[in-house]
Amino acid sequence: MSTPKTPLSEIVDVLAFLGALGDYGYIDRLGNAIDEVTFMEAIRDSIRAYYTNCLDGKKCVEYDKARKAGVLCPDLKSDQLEKIVNSVLDTISNASKVDVIKLSRKIALQAYAKIPVVRENQGCKTE
């Protein structure tokens, strides 16, 4: 039985997807966020990168040309992403600076831990 997705777990999915492509900058930026503004800027930029990689119904994004290996785009629609962002905003809007920092580190660590899972279990072949 799988656990239900939460807005934070879906952010982790997006970040792990980007990390599986070798683009760790978004995870690092979130992990280094020290306030609500830098936290949300990192989330915004990671969602923008997700859209860039997964536009037009693209399902598989290559990360290793030699092996023609790729990873599947997380299946998120724009209305889902809007709800996710609003939920995350609600979560951190009344949080203390320390809690924002703790949450940013937690999400970043979860995303890093999920990268191998994304590559192995959600991999795909590119042509």
GROMACS .gro file of C-alpha atoms in nm:
model
  127
    1MET     CA    1   0.000   0.000   0.000
    2SER     CA    2   0.151   0.330  -0.106
    3THR     CA    3   0.145   0.636   0.111
    4PRO     CA    4  -0.066   0.926  -0.015
    5LYS     CA    5   0.120   1.214  -0.177
    6THR     CA    6   0.152   1.538   0.012
    7PRO     CA    7   0.248   1.874  -0.135
    8LEU     CA    8   0.593   1.847   0.022
    9SER     CA    9   0.645   1.495  -0.112
   10GLU     CA   10   0.555   1.618  -0.460
   11ILE     CA   11   0.812   1.896  -0.428
   12VAL     CA   12   1.061   1.623  -0.330
   13ASP     CA   13   0.959   1.432  -0.647
   14VAL     CA   14   1.026   1.734  -0.868
   15LEU     CA   15   1.362   1.801  -0.702
   16ALA     CA   16   1.464   1.433  -0.717
   17PHE     CA   17   1.371   1.427  -1.087
   18LEU     CA   18   1.595   1.728  -1.152
   19GLY     CA   19   1.872   1.573  -0.943
   20ALA     CA   20   1.841   1.247  -1.139
   21LEU     CA   21   1.914   1.453  -1.450
   22GLY     CA   22   2.231   1.575  -1.278
   23ASP     CA   23   2.088   1.919  -1.205
   24TYR     CA   24   2.154   1.946  -0.831
   25GLY     CA   25   2.147   2.326  -0.813
   26TYR     CA   26   1.778   2.344  -0.728
   27ILE     CA   27   1.817   2.102  -0.438
   28ASP     CA   28   2.122   2.292  -0.314
   29ARG     CA   29   1.941   2.626  -0.334
   30LEU     CA   30   1.648   2.494  -0.137
   31GLY     CA   31   1.876   2.327   0.116
   32ASN     CA   32   2.056   2.658   0.168
   33ALA     CA   33   1.738   2.866   0.199
   34ILE     CA   34   1.739   3.073   0.516
   35ASP     CA   35   1.401   3.242   0.494
   36GLU     CA   36   1.060   3.221   0.332
   37VAL     CA   37   1.165   3.425   0.028
   38THR     CA   38   1.471   3.217  -0.068
   39PHE     CA   39   1.272   2.900   0.006
   40MET     CA   40   0.995   2.996  -0.236
   41GLU     CA   41   1.240   3.125  -0.499
   42ALA     CA   42   1.407   2.783  -0.500
   43ILE     CA   43   1.068   2.611  -0.533
   44ARG     CA   44   0.963   2.846  -0.813
   45ASP     CA   45   1.282   2.791  -1.007
   46SER     CA   46   1.263   2.413  -0.968
   47ILE     CA   47   0.907   2.414  -1.101
   48ARG     CA   48   1.021   2.627  -1.394
   49ALA     CA   49   1.296   2.372  -1.469
   50TYR     CA   50   1.039   2.092  -1.442
   51TYR     CA   51   0.823   2.266  -1.701
   52THR     CA   52   1.122   2.325  -1.927
   53ASN     CA   53   1.209   1.955  -1.921
   54CYS     CA   54   0.858   1.813  -1.931
   55LEU     CA   55   0.666   2.045  -2.163
   56ASP     CA   56   0.452   1.918  -2.446
   57GLY     CA   57   0.372   1.586  -2.283
   58LYS     CA   58   0.735   1.480  -2.281
   59LYS     CA   59   0.765   1.169  -2.065
   60CYS     CA   60   1.132   1.066  -2.074
   61VAL     CA   61   1.425   1.305  -2.031
   62GLU     CA   62   1.775   1.184  -2.113
   63TYR     CA   63   2.051   1.205  -1.852
   64ASP     CA   64   2.309   0.965  -2.004
   65LYS     CA   65   2.353   0.983  -2.383
   66ALA     CA   66   2.594   0.689  -2.400
   67ARG     CA   67   2.347   0.449  -2.238
   68LYS     CA   68   2.041   0.628  -2.380
   69ALA     CA   69   1.914   0.638  -2.024
   70GLY     CA   70   1.652   0.879  -1.904
   71VAL     CA   71   1.412   0.945  -1.624
   72LEU     CA   72   1.038   0.983  -1.638
   73CYS     CA   73   0.886   1.323  -1.581
   74PRO     CA   74   0.678   1.340  -1.265
   75ASP     CA   75   0.314   1.331  -1.366
   76LEU     CA   76   0.200   1.671  -1.240
   77LYS     CA   77  -0.045   1.904  -1.406
   78SER     CA   78  -0.032   2.281  -1.373
   79ASP     CA   79  -0.340   2.291  -1.147
   80GLN     CA   80  -0.176   2.034  -0.917
   81LEU     CA   81   0.141   2.241  -0.906
   82GLU     CA   82  -0.059   2.551  -0.819
   83LYS     CA   83  -0.221   2.368  -0.527
   84ILE     CA   84   0.118   2.234  -0.417
   85VAL     CA   85   0.274   2.581  -0.419
   86ASN     CA   86  -0.021   2.731  -0.230
   87SER     CA   87  -0.002   2.456   0.031
   88VAL     CA   88   0.373   2.504   0.076
   89LEU     CA   89   0.320   2.880   0.107
   90ASP     CA   90   0.059   2.818   0.376
   91THR     CA   91   0.298   2.583   0.556
   92ILE     CA   92   0.585   2.830   0.574
   93SER     CA   93   0.398   3.161   0.593
   94ASN     CA   94   0.356   3.145   0.969
   95ALA     CA   95   0.663   2.936   1.040
   96SER     CA   96   0.958   3.071   1.231
   97LYS     CA   97   1.285   3.127   1.050
   98VAL     CA   98   1.430   2.821   1.226
   99ASP     CA   99   1.137   2.606   1.111
  100VAL     CA  100   1.176   2.729   0.751
  101ILE     CA  101   1.545   2.638   0.761
  102LYS     CA  102   1.469   2.294   0.908
  103LEU     CA  103   1.203   2.228   0.645
  104SER     CA  104   1.429   2.338   0.361
  105ARG     CA  105   1.706   2.104   0.480
  106LYS     CA  106   1.461   1.817   0.527
  107ILE     CA  107   1.318   1.850   0.176
  108ALA     CA  108   1.665   1.878   0.022
  109LEU     CA  109   1.789   1.567   0.203
  110GLN     CA  110   1.480   1.371   0.101
  111ALA     CA  111   1.529   1.477  -0.261
  112TYR     CA  112   1.895   1.371  -0.260
  113ALA     CA  113   1.801   1.035  -0.107
  114LYS     CA  114   1.536   0.978  -0.375
  115ILE     CA  115   1.762   1.042  -0.677
  116PRO     CA  116   1.886   0.679  -0.707
  117VAL     CA  117   1.528   0.554  -0.672
  118VAL     CA  118   1.414   0.782  -0.952
  119ARG     CA  119   1.696   0.664  -1.180
  120GLU     CA  120   1.648   0.294  -1.105
  121ASN     CA  121   1.273   0.254  -1.061
  122GLN     CA  122   1.147   0.527  -1.285
  123GLY     CA  123   1.408   0.511  -1.557
  124CYS     CA  124   1.331   0.497  -1.926
  125LYS     CA  125   1.518   0.452  -2.251
  126THR     CA  126   1.559   0.740  -2.493
  127GLU     CA  127   1.593   0.692  -2.863
   0.00000   0.00000   0.00000
